[in-house]
Amino acid sequence: MPAARYLTAVAVTLATVLLAGCGGDAESTPPSTTVSAAPSTTAARSTTSTTLSAKAELLAAYDRSWDVYADALRRLDPSQLPTVFAGNALKLAQQEVAEHKANGQPSMVRVTHRARVLLVTATDGVVQDHYTNHSVLVDPVTGKPTEPDPNEVVYQRQSLRRTNGVWKVVEVIEERRP
């Protein structure tokens, strides 16, 4: 497992250097908030170049993964997770929902994204996001928060893979920041 993370880090670093060297800056997205069961606004993005269209498509898939994840934690139902997650990321998301369900603790997932594409090819993509987490546990009956808003910045990279025409998150890597 450490070797896989090392290789991913090397690939992301290489992709960043290549993108910078080619004069292309990774497309930044404006901050947006993902709320449980909220429709994704990323799908409406339009671009003029093929490269930007690929980035927009990757970011739309990334946003959709957050929508499905938020819904699963709110309803404590992991059944839709395989539509947007695969591999290790799917296992981790399913495990998280199972733990919340066993404790009877749904969550309201709310984050403010600052996502940008680091790499996109025909089959692989990497999205870096320094999002602000406002997610809280909620009372299963009233839906009201049972804890304060953490209001914390999380540094993360997610690897996505296109399989049968569908982008899915396959790995989530937390970035350590001082």
mmCIF file of N, CA and C in Angstrom, residues 91-165:
data_model
loop_
_atom_site.group_PDB
_atom_site.id
_atom_site.type_symbol
_atom_site.label_atom_id
_atom_site.label_comp_id
_atom_site.label_asym_id
_atom_site.label_seq_id
_atom_site.Cartn_x
_atom_site.Cartn_y
_atom_site.Cartn_z
ATOM 1 N N LYS A 91 -14.521 0.957 -1.088
ATOM 2 C CA LYS A 91 -14.468 0.215 0.179
ATOM 3 C C LYS A 91 -14.506 1.162 1.370
ATOM 4 N N LEU A 92 -13.726 2.243 1.298
ATOM 5 C CA LEU A 92 -13.693 3.204 2.399
ATOM 6 C C LEU A 92 -15.032 3.914 2.585
ATOM 7 N N ALA A 93 -15.662 4.314 1.485
ATOM 8 C CA ALA A 93 -16.957 4.998 1.575
ATOM 9 C C ALA A 93 -18.019 4.053 2.137
ATOM 10 N N GLN A 94 -18.033 2.808 1.672
ATOM 11 C CA GLN A 94 -18.997 1.825 2.182
ATOM 12 C C GLN A 94 -18.777 1.569 3.671
ATOM 13 N N GLN A 95 -17.510 1.476 4.078
ATOM 14 C CA GLN A 95 -17.182 1.256 5.476
ATOM 15 C C GLN A 95 -17.652 2.429 6.337
ATOM 16 N N GLU A 96 -17.447 3.638 5.839
ATOM 17 C CA GLU A 96 -17.870 4.822 6.595
ATOM 18 C C GLU A 96 -19.384 4.848 6.772
ATOM 19 N N VAL A 97 -20.120 4.563 5.714
ATOM 20 C CA VAL A 97 -21.585 4.537 5.814
ATOM 21 C C VAL A 97 -22.024 3.433 6.777
ATOM 22 N N ALA A 98 -21.383 2.266 6.707
ATOM 23 C CA ALA A 98 -21.732 1.149 7.595
ATOM 24 C C ALA A 98 -21.503 1.525 9.067
ATOM 25 N N GLU A 99 -20.403 2.214 9.352
ATOM 26 C CA GLU A 99 -20.123 2.645 10.727
ATOM 27 C C GLU A 99 -21.165 3.637 11.222
ATOM 28 N N HIS A 100 -21.524 4.582 10.380
ATOM 29 C CA HIS A 100 -22.544 5.559 10.762
ATOM 30 C C HIS A 100 -23.888 4.869 10.985
ATOM 31 N N LYS A 101 -24.206 3.914 10.123
ATOM 32 C CA LYS A 101 -25.472 3.181 10.252
ATOM 33 C C LYS A 101 -25.493 2.363 11.539
ATOM 34 N N ALA A 102 -24.391 1.681 11.851
ATOM 35 C CA ALA A 102 -24.311 0.879 13.078
ATOM 36 C C ALA A 102 -24.491 1.747 14.319
ATOM 37 N N ASN A 103 -24.043 3.005 14.251
ATOM 38 C CA ASN A 103 -24.177 3.935 15.372
ATOM 39 C C ASN A 103 -25.468 4.734 15.329
ATOM 40 N N GLY A 104 -26.257 4.551 14.262
ATOM 41 C CA GLY A 104 -27.491 5.315 14.124
ATOM 42 C C GLY A 104 -27.239 6.799 13.980
ATOM 43 N N GLN A 105 -26.136 7.178 13.330
ATOM 44 C CA GLN A 105 -25.727 8.572 13.221
ATOM 45 C C GLN A 105 -25.582 9.022 11.778
ATOM 46 N N PRO A 106 -26.668 9.511 11.164
ATOM 47 C CA PRO A 106 -26.518 10.078 9.817
ATOM 48 C C PRO A 106 -25.720 11.381 9.880
ATOM 49 N N SER A 107 -25.195 11.783 8.738
ATOM 50 C CA SER A 107 -24.428 13.021 8.633
ATOM 51 C C SER A 107 -25.035 13.932 7.584
ATOM 52 N N MET A 108 -24.840 15.209 7.794
ATOM 53 C CA MET A 108 -25.152 16.188 6.766
ATOM 54 C C MET A 108 -23.797 16.657 6.246
ATOM 55 N N VAL A 109 -23.478 16.269 5.012
ATOM 56 C CA VAL A 109 -22.204 16.615 4.409
ATOM 57 C C VAL A 109 -22.352 17.959 3.706
ATOM 58 N N ARG A 110 -21.562 18.916 4.160
ATOM 59 C CA ARG A 110 -21.513 20.233 3.536
ATOM 60 C C ARG A 110 -20.060 20.639 3.459
ATOM 61 N N VAL A 111 -19.604 20.902 2.246
ATOM 62 C CA VAL A 111 -18.227 21.351 2.050
ATOM 63 C C VAL A 111 -18.198 22.473 1.023
ATOM 64 N N THR A 112 -17.244 23.366 1.182
ATOM 65 C CA THR A 112 -17.003 24.405 0.192
ATOM 66 C C THR A 112 -15.736 24.003 -0.553
ATOM 67 N N HIS A 113 -15.914 23.702 -1.834
ATOM 68 C CA HIS A 113 -14.809 23.171 -2.639
ATOM 69 C C HIS A 113 -13.908 24.263 -3.198
ATOM 70 N N ARG A 114 -12.642 23.912 -3.307
ATOM 71 C CA ARG A 114 -11.637 24.676 -4.054
ATOM 72 C C ARG A 114 -10.851 23.650 -4.858
ATOM 73 N N ALA A 115 -11.541 23.064 -5.802
ATOM 74 C CA ALA A 115 -10.993 21.940 -6.571
ATOM 75 C C ALA A 115 -10.314 22.427 -7.841
ATOM 76 N N ARG A 116 -9.272 21.682 -8.224
ATOM 77 C CA ARG A 116 -8.618 21.941 -9.504
ATOM 78 C C ARG A 116 -8.091 20.619 -10.050
ATOM 79 N N VAL A 117 -8.079 20.539 -11.348
ATOM 80 C CA VAL A 117 -7.601 19.340 -12.036
ATOM 81 C C VAL A 117 -6.082 19.408 -12.128
ATOM 82 N N LEU A 118 -5.430 18.358 -11.641
ATOM 83 C CA LEU A 118 -3.984 18.257 -11.767
ATOM 84 C C LEU A 118 -3.592 17.433 -12.986
ATOM 85 N N LEU A 119 -4.438 16.479 -13.349
ATOM 86 C CA LEU A 119 -4.136 15.577 -14.448
ATOM 87 C C LEU A 119 -5.436 15.046 -15.016
ATOM 88 N N VAL A 120 -5.516 14.998 -16.348
ATOM 89 C CA VAL A 120 -6.640 14.322 -16.981
ATOM 90 C C VAL A 120 -6.150 13.729 -18.298
ATOM 91 N N THR A 121 -6.412 12.438 -18.452
ATOM 92 C CA THR A 121 -6.126 11.731 -19.700
ATOM 93 C C THR A 121 -7.440 11.078 -20.119
ATOM 94 N N ALA A 122 -7.392 10.249 -21.129
ATOM 95 C CA ALA A 122 -8.606 9.568 -21.568
ATOM 96 C C ALA A 122 -9.159 8.629 -20.500
ATOM 97 N N THR A 123 -8.289 8.112 -19.626
ATOM 98 C CA THR A 123 -8.751 7.119 -18.648
ATOM 99 C C THR A 123 -8.455 7.463 -17.198
ATOM 100 N N ASP A 124 -7.605 8.446 -16.934
ATOM 101 C CA ASP A 124 -7.216 8.752 -15.556
ATOM 102 C C ASP A 124 -7.275 10.247 -15.292
ATOM 103 N N GLY A 125 -7.588 10.573 -14.054
ATOM 104 C CA GLY A 125 -7.609 11.972 -13.659
ATOM 105 C C GLY A 125 -7.277 12.125 -12.191
ATOM 106 N N VAL A 126 -6.757 13.297 -11.834
ATOM 107 C CA VAL A 126 -6.460 13.622 -10.448
ATOM 108 C C VAL A 126 -7.025 15.005 -10.170
ATOM 109 N N VAL A 127 -7.807 15.092 -9.092
ATOM 110 C CA VAL A 127 -8.383 16.360 -8.660
ATOM 111 C C VAL A 127 -7.831 16.675 -7.279
ATOM 112 N N GLN A 128 -7.300 17.878 -7.134
ATOM 113 C CA GLN A 128 -6.845 18.349 -5.836
ATOM 114 C C GLN A 128 -7.904 19.295 -5.304
ATOM 115 N N ASP A 129 -8.233 19.144 -4.025
ATOM 116 C CA ASP A 129 -9.261 19.990 -3.428
ATOM 117 C C ASP A 129 -8.829 20.383 -2.029
ATOM 118 N N HIS A 130 -8.808 21.667 -1.774
ATOM 119 C CA HIS A 130 -8.568 22.188 -0.430
ATOM 120 C C HIS A 130 -9.910 22.740 0.030
ATOM 121 N N TYR A 131 -10.761 21.825 0.479
ATOM 122 C CA TYR A 131 -12.129 22.213 0.806
ATOM 123 C C TYR A 131 -12.294 22.547 2.281
ATOM 124 N N THR A 132 -13.297 23.373 2.555
ATOM 125 C CA THR A 132 -13.648 23.677 3.934
ATOM 126 C C THR A 132 -14.803 22.767 4.324
ATOM 127 N N ASN A 133 -14.578 21.994 5.380
ATOM 128 C CA ASN A 133 -15.553 21.011 5.842
ATOM 129 C C ASN A 133 -16.501 21.630 6.865
ATOM 130 N N HIS A 134 -17.785 21.552 6.568
ATOM 131 C CA HIS A 134 -18.828 22.005 7.485
ATOM 132 C C HIS A 134 -19.758 20.840 7.820
ATOM 133 N N SER A 135 -19.310 19.609 7.616
ATOM 134 C CA SER A 135 -20.139 18.419 7.807
ATOM 135 C C SER A 135 -20.332 18.124 9.289
ATOM 136 N N VAL A 136 -21.548 17.704 9.622
ATOM 137 C CA VAL A 136 -21.879 17.402 11.019
ATOM 138 C C VAL A 136 -22.762 16.160 11.100
ATOM 139 N N LEU A 137 -22.702 15.514 12.261
ATOM 140 C CA LEU A 137 -23.646 14.447 12.550
ATOM 141 C C LEU A 137 -24.992 15.097 12.836
ATOM 142 N N VAL A 138 -26.070 14.395 12.463
ATOM 143 C CA VAL A 138 -27.406 14.939 12.689
ATOM 144 C C VAL A 138 -28.272 13.935 13.432
ATOM 145 N N ASP A 139 -29.267 14.446 14.127
ATOM 146 C CA ASP A 139 -30.233 13.594 14.817
ATOM 147 C C ASP A 139 -31.024 12.830 13.762
ATOM 148 N N PRO A 140 -31.154 11.497 13.888
ATOM 149 C CA PRO A 140 -31.838 10.716 12.856
ATOM 150 C C PRO A 140 -33.326 11.041 12.718
ATOM 151 N N VAL A 141 -33.939 11.601 13.752
ATOM 152 C CA VAL A 141 -35.364 11.923 13.694
ATOM 153 C C VAL A 141 -35.599 13.351 13.224
ATOM 154 N N THR A 142 -34.914 14.302 13.850
ATOM 155 C CA THR A 142 -35.160 15.712 13.540
ATOM 156 C C THR A 142 -34.296 16.229 12.398
ATOM 157 N N GLY A 143 -33.162 15.601 12.148
ATOM 158 C CA GLY A 143 -32.247 16.073 11.114
ATOM 159 C C GLY A 143 -31.429 17.274 11.556
ATOM 160 N N LYS A 144 -31.531 17.642 12.826
ATOM 161 C CA LYS A 144 -30.785 18.799 13.338
ATOM 162 C C LYS A 144 -29.385 18.357 13.764
ATOM 163 N N PRO A 145 -28.402 19.238 13.566
ATOM 164 C CA PRO A 145 -27.025 18.906 13.949
ATOM 165 C C PRO A 145 -26.911 18.550 15.430
ATOM 166 N N THR A 146 -26.068 17.562 15.716
ATOM 167 C CA THR A 146 -25.815 17.150 17.097
ATOM 168 C C THR A 146 -24.410 17.535 17.546
ATOM 169 N N GLU A 147 -23.700 18.285 16.697
ATOM 170 C CA GLU A 147 -22.353 18.726 17.018
ATOM 171 C C GLU A 147 -22.097 20.039 16.305
ATOM 172 N N PRO A 148 -21.103 20.786 16.773
ATOM 173 C CA PRO A 148 -20.798 22.068 16.107
ATOM 174 C C PRO A 148 -20.137 21.872 14.746
ATOM 175 N N ASP A 149 -20.285 22.876 13.918
ATOM 176 C CA ASP A 149 -19.641 22.917 12.599
ATOM 177 C C ASP A 149 -18.126 22.910 12.796
ATOM 178 N N PRO A 150 -17.415 21.930 12.202
ATOM 179 C CA PRO A 150 -15.956 21.889 12.391
ATOM 180 C C PRO A 150 -15.217 23.018 11.671
ATOM 181 N N ASN A 151 -15.779 23.527 10.580
ATOM 182 C CA ASN A 151 -15.193 24.646 9.843
ATOM 183 C C ASN A 151 -13.677 24.480 9.683
ATOM 184 N N GLU A 152 -13.274 23.333 9.146
ATOM 185 C CA GLU A 152 -11.859 23.037 8.991
ATOM 186 C C GLU A 152 -11.502 22.836 7.525
ATOM 187 N N VAL A 153 -10.282 23.220 7.167
ATOM 188 C CA VAL A 153 -9.807 23.020 5.807
ATOM 189 C C VAL A 153 -9.186 21.633 5.710
ATOM 190 N N VAL A 154 -9.582 20.901 4.684
ATOM 191 C CA VAL A 154 -9.058 19.560 4.425
ATOM 192 C C VAL A 154 -8.326 19.610 3.088
ATOM 193 N N TYR A 155 -7.119 19.089 3.075
ATOM 194 C CA TYR A 155 -6.298 19.044 1.867
ATOM 195 C C TYR A 155 -6.329 17.618 1.341
ATOM 196 N N GLN A 156 -6.805 17.459 0.108
ATOM 197 C CA GLN A 156 -7.043 16.122 -0.397
ATOM 198 C C GLN A 156 -6.821 16.046 -1.898
ATOM 199 N N ARG A 157 -6.413 14.876 -2.357
ATOM 200 C CA ARG A 157 -6.352 14.563 -3.782
ATOM 201 C C ARG A 157 -7.182 13.321 -4.010
ATOM 202 N N GLN A 158 -7.921 13.307 -5.102
ATOM 203 C CA GLN A 158 -8.696 12.130 -5.461
ATOM 204 C C GLN A 158 -8.317 11.702 -6.866
ATOM 205 N N SER A 159 -8.037 10.414 -6.990
ATOM 206 C CA SER A 159 -7.747 9.833 -8.299
ATOM 207 C C SER A 159 -9.035 9.269 -8.854
ATOM 208 N N LEU A 160 -9.309 9.567 -10.112
ATOM 209 C CA LEU A 160 -10.491 9.047 -10.780
ATOM 210 C C LEU A 160 -10.055 8.221 -11.982
ATOM 211 N N ARG A 161 -10.856 7.239 -12.311
ATOM 212 C CA ARG A 161 -10.572 6.397 -13.476
ATOM 213 C C ARG A 161 -11.863 6.262 -14.280
ATOM 214 N N ARG A 162 -11.708 6.366 -15.607
ATOM 215 C CA ARG A 162 -12.859 6.197 -16.496
ATOM 216 C C ARG A 162 -12.909 4.730 -16.921
ATOM 217 N N THR A 163 -14.025 4.094 -16.609
ATOM 218 C CA THR A 163 -14.245 2.710 -16.997
ATOM 219 C C THR A 163 -15.610 2.618 -17.660
ATOM 220 N N ASN A 164 -15.648 2.058 -18.853
ATOM 221 C CA ASN A 164 -16.901 1.961 -19.610
ATOM 222 C C ASN A 164 -17.588 3.315 -19.734
ATOM 223 N N GLY A 165 -16.792 4.365 -19.942
ATOM 224 C CA GLY A 165 -17.329 5.703 -20.162
ATOM 225 C C GLY A 165 -17.759 6.452 -18.911
#
